[in-house]
PDB file of C-alpha atoms in Angstrom:
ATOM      1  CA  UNK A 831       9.124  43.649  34.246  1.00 61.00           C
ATOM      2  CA  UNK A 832       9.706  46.829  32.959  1.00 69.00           C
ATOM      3  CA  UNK A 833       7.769  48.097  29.677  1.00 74.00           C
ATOM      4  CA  UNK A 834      10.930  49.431  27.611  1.00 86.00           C
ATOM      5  CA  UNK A 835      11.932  45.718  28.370  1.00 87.00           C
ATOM      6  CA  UNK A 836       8.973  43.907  27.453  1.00 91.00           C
ATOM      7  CA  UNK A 837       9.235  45.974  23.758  1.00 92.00           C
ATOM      8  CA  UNK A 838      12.391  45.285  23.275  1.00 92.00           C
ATOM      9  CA  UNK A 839      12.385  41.201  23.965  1.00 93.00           C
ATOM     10  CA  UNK A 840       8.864  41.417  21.754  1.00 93.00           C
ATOM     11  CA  UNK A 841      10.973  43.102  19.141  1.00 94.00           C
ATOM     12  CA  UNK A 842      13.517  40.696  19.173  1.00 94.00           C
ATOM     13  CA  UNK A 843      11.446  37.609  19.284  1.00 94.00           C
ATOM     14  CA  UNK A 844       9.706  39.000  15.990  1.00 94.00           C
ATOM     15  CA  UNK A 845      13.145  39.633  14.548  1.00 93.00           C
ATOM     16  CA  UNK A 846      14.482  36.712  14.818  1.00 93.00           C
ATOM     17  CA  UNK A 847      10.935  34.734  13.909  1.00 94.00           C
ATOM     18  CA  UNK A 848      11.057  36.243  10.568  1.00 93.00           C
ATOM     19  CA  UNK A 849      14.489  35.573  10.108  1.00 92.00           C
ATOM     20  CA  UNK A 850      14.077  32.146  10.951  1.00 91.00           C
ATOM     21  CA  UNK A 851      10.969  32.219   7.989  1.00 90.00           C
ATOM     22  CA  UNK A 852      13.263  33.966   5.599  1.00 88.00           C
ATOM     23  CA  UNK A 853      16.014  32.161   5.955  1.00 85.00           C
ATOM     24  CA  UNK A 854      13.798  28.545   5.013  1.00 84.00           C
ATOM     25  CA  UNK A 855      12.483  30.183   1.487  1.00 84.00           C
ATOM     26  CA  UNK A 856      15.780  29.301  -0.548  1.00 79.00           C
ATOM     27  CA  UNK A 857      15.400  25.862   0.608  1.00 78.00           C
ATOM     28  CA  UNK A 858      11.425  25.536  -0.166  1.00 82.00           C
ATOM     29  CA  UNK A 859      12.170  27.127  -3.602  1.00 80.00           C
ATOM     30  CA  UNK A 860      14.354  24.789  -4.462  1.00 76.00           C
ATOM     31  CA  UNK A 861      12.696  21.506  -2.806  1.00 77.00           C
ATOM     32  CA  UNK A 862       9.666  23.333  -5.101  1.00 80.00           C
ATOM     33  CA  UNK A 863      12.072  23.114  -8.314  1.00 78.00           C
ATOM     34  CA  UNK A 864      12.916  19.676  -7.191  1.00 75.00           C
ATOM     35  CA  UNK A 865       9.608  18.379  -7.364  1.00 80.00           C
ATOM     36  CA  UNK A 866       8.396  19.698 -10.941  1.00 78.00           C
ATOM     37  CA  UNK A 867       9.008  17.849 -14.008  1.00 78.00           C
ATOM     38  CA  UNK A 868      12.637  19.319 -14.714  1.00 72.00           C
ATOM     39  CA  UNK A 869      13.736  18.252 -11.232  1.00 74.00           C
ATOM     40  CA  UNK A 870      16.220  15.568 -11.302  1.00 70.00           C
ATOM     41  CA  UNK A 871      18.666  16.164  -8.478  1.00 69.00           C
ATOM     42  CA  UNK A 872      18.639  14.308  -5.051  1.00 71.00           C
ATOM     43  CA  UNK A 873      16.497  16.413  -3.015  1.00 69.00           C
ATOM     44  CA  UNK A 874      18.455  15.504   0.125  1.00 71.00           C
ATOM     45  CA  UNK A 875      22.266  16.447  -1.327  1.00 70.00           C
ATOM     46  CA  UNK A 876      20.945  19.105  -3.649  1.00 66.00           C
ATOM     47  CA  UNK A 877      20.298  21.434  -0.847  1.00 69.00           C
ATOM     48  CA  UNK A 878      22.376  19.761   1.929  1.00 73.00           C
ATOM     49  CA  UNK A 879      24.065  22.935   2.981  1.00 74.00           C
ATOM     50  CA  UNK A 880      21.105  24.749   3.731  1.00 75.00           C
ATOM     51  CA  UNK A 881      19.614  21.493   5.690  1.00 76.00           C
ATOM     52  CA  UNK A 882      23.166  21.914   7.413  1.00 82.00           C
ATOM     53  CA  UNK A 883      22.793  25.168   8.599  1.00 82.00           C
ATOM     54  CA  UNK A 884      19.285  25.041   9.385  1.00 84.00           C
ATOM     55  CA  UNK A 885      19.957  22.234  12.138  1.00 85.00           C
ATOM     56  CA  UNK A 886      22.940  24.116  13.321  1.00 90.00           C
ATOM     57  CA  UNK A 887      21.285  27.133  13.808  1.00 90.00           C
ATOM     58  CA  UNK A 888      18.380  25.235  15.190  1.00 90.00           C
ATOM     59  CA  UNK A 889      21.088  23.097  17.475  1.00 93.00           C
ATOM     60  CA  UNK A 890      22.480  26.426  18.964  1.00 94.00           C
ATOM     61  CA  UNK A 891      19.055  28.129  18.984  1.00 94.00           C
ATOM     62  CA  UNK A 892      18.045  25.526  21.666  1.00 94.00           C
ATOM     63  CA  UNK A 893      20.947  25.588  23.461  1.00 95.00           C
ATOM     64  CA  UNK A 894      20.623  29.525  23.968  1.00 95.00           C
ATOM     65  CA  UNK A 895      17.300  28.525  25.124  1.00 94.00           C
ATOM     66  CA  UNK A 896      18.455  26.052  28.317  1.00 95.00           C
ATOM     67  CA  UNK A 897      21.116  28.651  28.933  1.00 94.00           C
ATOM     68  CA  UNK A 898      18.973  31.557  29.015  1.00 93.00           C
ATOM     69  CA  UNK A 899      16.347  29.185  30.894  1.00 93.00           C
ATOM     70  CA  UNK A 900      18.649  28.908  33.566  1.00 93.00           C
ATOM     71  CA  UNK A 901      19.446  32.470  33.659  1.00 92.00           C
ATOM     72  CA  UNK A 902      16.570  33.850  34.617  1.00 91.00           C
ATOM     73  CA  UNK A 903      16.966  31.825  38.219  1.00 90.00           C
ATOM     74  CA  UNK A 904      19.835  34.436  38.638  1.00 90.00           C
ATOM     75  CA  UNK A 905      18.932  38.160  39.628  1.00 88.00           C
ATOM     76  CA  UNK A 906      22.384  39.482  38.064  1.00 90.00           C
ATOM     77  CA  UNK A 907      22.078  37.468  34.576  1.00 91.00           C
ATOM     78  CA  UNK A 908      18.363  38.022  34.037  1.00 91.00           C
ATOM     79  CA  UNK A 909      18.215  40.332  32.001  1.00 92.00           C
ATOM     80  CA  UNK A 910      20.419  39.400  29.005  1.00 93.00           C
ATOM     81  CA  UNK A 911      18.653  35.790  30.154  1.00 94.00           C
ATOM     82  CA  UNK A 912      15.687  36.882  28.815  1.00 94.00           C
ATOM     83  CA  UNK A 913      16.984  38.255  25.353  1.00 94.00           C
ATOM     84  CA  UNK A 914      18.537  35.516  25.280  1.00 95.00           C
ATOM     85  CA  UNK A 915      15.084  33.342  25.492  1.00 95.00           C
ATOM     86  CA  UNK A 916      13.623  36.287  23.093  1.00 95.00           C
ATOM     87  CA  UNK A 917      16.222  35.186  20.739  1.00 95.00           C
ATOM     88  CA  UNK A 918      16.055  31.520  20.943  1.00 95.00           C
ATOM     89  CA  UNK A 919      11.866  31.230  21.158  1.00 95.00           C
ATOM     90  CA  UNK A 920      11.751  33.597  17.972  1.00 95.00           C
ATOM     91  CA  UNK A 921      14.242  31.977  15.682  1.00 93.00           C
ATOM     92  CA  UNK A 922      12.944  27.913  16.976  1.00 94.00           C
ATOM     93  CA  UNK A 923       9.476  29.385  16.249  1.00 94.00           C
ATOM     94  CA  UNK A 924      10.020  30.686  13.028  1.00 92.00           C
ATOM     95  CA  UNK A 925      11.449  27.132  11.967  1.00 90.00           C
ATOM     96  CA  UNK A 926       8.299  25.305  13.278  1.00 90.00           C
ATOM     97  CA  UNK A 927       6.124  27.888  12.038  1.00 91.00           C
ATOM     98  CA  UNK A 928       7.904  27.484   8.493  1.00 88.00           C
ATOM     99  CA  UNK A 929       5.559  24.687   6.729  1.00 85.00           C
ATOM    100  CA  UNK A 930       2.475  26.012   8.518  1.00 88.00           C
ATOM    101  CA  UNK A 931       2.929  29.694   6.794  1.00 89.00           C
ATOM    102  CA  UNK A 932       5.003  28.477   3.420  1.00 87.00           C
ATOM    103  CA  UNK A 933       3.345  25.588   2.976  1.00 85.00           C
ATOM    104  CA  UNK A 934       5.653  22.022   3.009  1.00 87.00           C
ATOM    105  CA  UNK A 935       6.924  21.720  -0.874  1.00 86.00           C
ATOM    106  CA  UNK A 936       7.363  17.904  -0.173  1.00 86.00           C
ATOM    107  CA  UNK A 937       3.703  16.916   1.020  1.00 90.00           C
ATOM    108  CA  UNK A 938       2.100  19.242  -1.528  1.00 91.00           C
ATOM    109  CA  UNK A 939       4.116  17.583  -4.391  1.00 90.00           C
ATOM    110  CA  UNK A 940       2.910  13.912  -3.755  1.00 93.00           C
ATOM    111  CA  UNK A 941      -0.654  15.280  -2.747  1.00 93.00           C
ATOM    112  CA  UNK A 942      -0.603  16.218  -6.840  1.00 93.00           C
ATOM    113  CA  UNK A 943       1.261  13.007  -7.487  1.00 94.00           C
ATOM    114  CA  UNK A 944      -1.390  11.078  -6.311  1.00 95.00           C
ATOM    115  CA  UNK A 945      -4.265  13.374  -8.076  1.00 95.00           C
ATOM    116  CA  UNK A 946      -1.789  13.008 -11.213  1.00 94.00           C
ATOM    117  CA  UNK A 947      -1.887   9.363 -10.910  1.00 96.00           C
ATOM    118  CA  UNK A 948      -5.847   8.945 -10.484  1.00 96.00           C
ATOM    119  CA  UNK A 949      -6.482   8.488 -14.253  1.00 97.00           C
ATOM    120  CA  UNK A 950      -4.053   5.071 -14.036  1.00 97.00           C
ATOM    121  CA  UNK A 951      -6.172   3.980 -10.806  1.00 98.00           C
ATOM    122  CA  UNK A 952      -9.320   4.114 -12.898  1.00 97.00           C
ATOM    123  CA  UNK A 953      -8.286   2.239 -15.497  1.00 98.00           C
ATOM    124  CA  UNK A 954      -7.312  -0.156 -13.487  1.00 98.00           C
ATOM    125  CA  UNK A 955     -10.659  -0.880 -12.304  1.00 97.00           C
ATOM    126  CA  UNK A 956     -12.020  -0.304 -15.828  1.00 97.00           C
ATOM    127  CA  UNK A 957     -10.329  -2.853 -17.002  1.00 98.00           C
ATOM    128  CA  UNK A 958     -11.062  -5.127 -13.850  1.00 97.00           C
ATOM    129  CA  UNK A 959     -14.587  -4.288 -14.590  1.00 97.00           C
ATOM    130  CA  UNK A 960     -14.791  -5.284 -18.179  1.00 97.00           C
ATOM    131  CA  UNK A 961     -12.438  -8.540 -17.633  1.00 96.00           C
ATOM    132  CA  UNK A 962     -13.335  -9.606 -14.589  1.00 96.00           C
ATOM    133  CA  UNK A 963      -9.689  -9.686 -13.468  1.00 96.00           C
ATOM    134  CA  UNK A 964      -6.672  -7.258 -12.859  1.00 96.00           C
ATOM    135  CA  UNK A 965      -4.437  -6.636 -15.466  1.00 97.00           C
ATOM    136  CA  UNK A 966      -1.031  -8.734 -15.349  1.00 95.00           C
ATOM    137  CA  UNK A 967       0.773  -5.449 -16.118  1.00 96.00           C
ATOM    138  CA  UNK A 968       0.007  -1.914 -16.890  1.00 97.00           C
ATOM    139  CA  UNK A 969       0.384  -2.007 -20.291  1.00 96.00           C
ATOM    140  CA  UNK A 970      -2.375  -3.979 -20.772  1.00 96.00           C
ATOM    141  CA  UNK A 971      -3.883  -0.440 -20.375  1.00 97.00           C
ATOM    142  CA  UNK A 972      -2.841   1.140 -23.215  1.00 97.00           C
ATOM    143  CA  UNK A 973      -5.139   1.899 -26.171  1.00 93.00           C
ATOM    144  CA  UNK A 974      -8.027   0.783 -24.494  1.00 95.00           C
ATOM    145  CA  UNK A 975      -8.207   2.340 -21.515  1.00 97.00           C
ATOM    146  CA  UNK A 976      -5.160   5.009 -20.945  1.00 97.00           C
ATOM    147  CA  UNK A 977      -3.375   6.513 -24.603  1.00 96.00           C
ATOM    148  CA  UNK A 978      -0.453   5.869 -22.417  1.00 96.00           C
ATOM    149  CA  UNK A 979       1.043   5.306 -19.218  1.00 96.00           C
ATOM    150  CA  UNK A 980       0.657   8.746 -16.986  1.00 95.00           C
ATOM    151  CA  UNK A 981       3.702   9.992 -15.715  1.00 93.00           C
ATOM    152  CA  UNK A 982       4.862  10.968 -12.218  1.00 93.00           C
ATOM    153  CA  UNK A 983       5.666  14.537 -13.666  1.00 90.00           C
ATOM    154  CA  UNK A 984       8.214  14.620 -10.939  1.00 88.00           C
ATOM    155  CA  UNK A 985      11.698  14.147 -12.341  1.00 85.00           C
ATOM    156  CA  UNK A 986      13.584  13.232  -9.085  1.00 83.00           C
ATOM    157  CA  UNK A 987      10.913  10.186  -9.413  1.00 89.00           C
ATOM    158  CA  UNK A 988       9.524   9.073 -12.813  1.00 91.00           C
ATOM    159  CA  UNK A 989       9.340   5.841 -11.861  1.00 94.00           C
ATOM    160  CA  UNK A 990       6.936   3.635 -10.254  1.00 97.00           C
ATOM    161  CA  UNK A 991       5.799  -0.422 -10.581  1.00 97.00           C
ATOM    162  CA  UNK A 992       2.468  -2.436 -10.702  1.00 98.00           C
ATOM    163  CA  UNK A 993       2.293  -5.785  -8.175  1.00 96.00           C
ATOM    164  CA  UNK A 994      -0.454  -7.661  -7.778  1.00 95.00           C
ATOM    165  CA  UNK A 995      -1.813  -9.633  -4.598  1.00 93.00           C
ATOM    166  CA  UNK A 996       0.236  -7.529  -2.593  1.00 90.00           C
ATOM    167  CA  UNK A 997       0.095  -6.152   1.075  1.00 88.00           C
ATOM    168  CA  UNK A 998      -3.307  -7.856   1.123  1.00 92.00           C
ATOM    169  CA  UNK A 999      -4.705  -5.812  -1.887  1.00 97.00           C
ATOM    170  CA  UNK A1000      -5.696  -7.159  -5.313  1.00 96.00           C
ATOM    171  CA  UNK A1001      -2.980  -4.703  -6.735  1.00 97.00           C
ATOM    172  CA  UNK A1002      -0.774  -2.008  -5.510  1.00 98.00           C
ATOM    173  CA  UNK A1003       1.301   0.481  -7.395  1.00 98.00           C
ATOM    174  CA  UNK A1004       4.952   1.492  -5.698  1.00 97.00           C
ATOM    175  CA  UNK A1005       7.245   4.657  -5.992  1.00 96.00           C
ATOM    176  CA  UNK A1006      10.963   4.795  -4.507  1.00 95.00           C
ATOM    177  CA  UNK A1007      11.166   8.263  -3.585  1.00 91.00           C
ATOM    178  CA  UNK A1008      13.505   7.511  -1.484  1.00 86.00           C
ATOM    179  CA  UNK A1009      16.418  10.644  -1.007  1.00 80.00           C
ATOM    180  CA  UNK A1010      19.809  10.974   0.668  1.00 72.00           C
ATOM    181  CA  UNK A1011      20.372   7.624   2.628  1.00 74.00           C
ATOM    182  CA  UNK A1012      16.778   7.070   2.906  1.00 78.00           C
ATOM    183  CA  UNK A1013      14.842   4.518   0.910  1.00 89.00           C
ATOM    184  CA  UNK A1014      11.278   5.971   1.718  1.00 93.00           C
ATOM    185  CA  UNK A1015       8.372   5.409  -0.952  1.00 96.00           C
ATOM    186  CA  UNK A1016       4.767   6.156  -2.061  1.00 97.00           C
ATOM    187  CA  UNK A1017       1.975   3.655  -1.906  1.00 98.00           C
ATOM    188  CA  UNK A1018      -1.637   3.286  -3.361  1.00 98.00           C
ATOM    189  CA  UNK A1019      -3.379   0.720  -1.869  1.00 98.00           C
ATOM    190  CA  UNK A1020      -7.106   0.401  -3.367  1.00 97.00           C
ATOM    191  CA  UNK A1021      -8.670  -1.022  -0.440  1.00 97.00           C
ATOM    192  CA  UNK A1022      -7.144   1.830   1.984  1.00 96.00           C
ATOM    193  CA  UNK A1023      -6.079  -0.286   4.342  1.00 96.00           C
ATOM    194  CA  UNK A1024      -2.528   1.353   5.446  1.00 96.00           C
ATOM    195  CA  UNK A1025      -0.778   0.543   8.204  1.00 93.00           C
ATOM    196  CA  UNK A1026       0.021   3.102  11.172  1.00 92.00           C
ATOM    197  CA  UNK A1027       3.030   5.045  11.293  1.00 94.00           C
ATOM    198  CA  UNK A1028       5.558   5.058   9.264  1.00 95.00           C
ATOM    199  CA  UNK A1029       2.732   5.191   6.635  1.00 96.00           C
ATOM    200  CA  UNK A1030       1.303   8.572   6.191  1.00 96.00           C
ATOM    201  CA  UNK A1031      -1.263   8.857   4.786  1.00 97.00           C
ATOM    202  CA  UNK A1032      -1.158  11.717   1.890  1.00 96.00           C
ATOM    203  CA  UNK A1033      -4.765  11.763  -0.181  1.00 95.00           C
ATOM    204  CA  UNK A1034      -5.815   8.199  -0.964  1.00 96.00           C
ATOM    205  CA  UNK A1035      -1.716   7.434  -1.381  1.00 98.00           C
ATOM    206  CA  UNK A1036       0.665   6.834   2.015  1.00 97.00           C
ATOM    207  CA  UNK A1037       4.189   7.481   2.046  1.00 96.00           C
ATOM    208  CA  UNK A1038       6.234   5.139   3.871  1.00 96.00           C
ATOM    209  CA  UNK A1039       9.368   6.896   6.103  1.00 93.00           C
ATOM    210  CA  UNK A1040      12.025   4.650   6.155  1.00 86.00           C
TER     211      UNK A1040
END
């Protein structure tokens, strides 16, 4: 392969890699915004256009790929095969690349949840500690052992509930963080013991895909 060549699908792979990164920083910004205390929106539907485009471009980045696969088999098409692969490798790249070098907004946000919600955990065993028993419910907390209840400090989920003898644990606490048609949620179990996939496992918490 010619050198002039070689530059020139290099140049395009990089072009279209940091296009690909650039073009996912809207969305992170505003799955970021999302995720802080002011967010209330649906994270799914408040950037579904960008999601949208991102799997279309993604969609028609692979199918440049097979096409320019199969070009290269052919003397007379090589050449714009290979751009074409330069094209397709750089922007797919970029969009797997994108939570490696940006960071993923989503898994850092309950990674703090969980930290957030650490202060609630020890009370909980304070109090089973003292009593010799869980607490029925989490206010039983208050005053003694927590001035209040902590809050998520995510406002697309300030919600969360207490059960106890659940999923073979003495107590568990449960978020639905659930968003578009999705009805995912975050787990603490204090013994640890979380199932395989779908439960990730996020810090000492697990979210469940649904």
């Amino acid at each position: 392969m010619k050198k002039p060549l070689v530059l020139w699908l290099l140049c395009l792979f990089t072009f279209f890699f940091l296009a690909s990164l650039l073009f996912g920083l809207p969305d992170i910004a505003a799955a970021r915004a999302l995720y802080s205390p002011a967010g209330g929106a649906d994270p799914f539907f408040n950037h579904f256009f960008g999601l949208m485009a991102d799997l279309l471009l993604g969609l028609a980045s692979a199918l440049v790929f097979v096409i320019g696969l199969v070009g290269c088999f052919r003397k007379r098409t090589r050449t714009a095969a290979l751009v074409m692969l330069a094209c397709a490798t750089g922007y797919l790249g970029g969009c797997n690349s994108r939570h490696t070098i940006l960071g993923n907004p989503r898994r850092d946000a309950f990674l703090q949840l969980g930290e957030r919600m650490q202060p609630l955990v020890n009370a909980i065993e304070s109090y089973h500690r003292d009593h010799g028993a869980y607490p029925a419910t989490l206010e039983s907390l208050v005053t003694n052992y927590l001035p209040k209840l902590p809050e998520t400090g995510m406002g697309s989920y300030p919600s969360y509930t207490y059960y106890t003898n659940s999923a073979g644990n003495p107590w568990i606490i449960q978020m639905p963080v659930g968003y578009g048609m999705g009805f995912d949620q975050f787990y603490y179990y204090p013994l640890q013991n979380y199932p395989g996939w779908p439960y990730e496992r996020i810090g000492k918490w697990a979210y469940f895909h649904e």
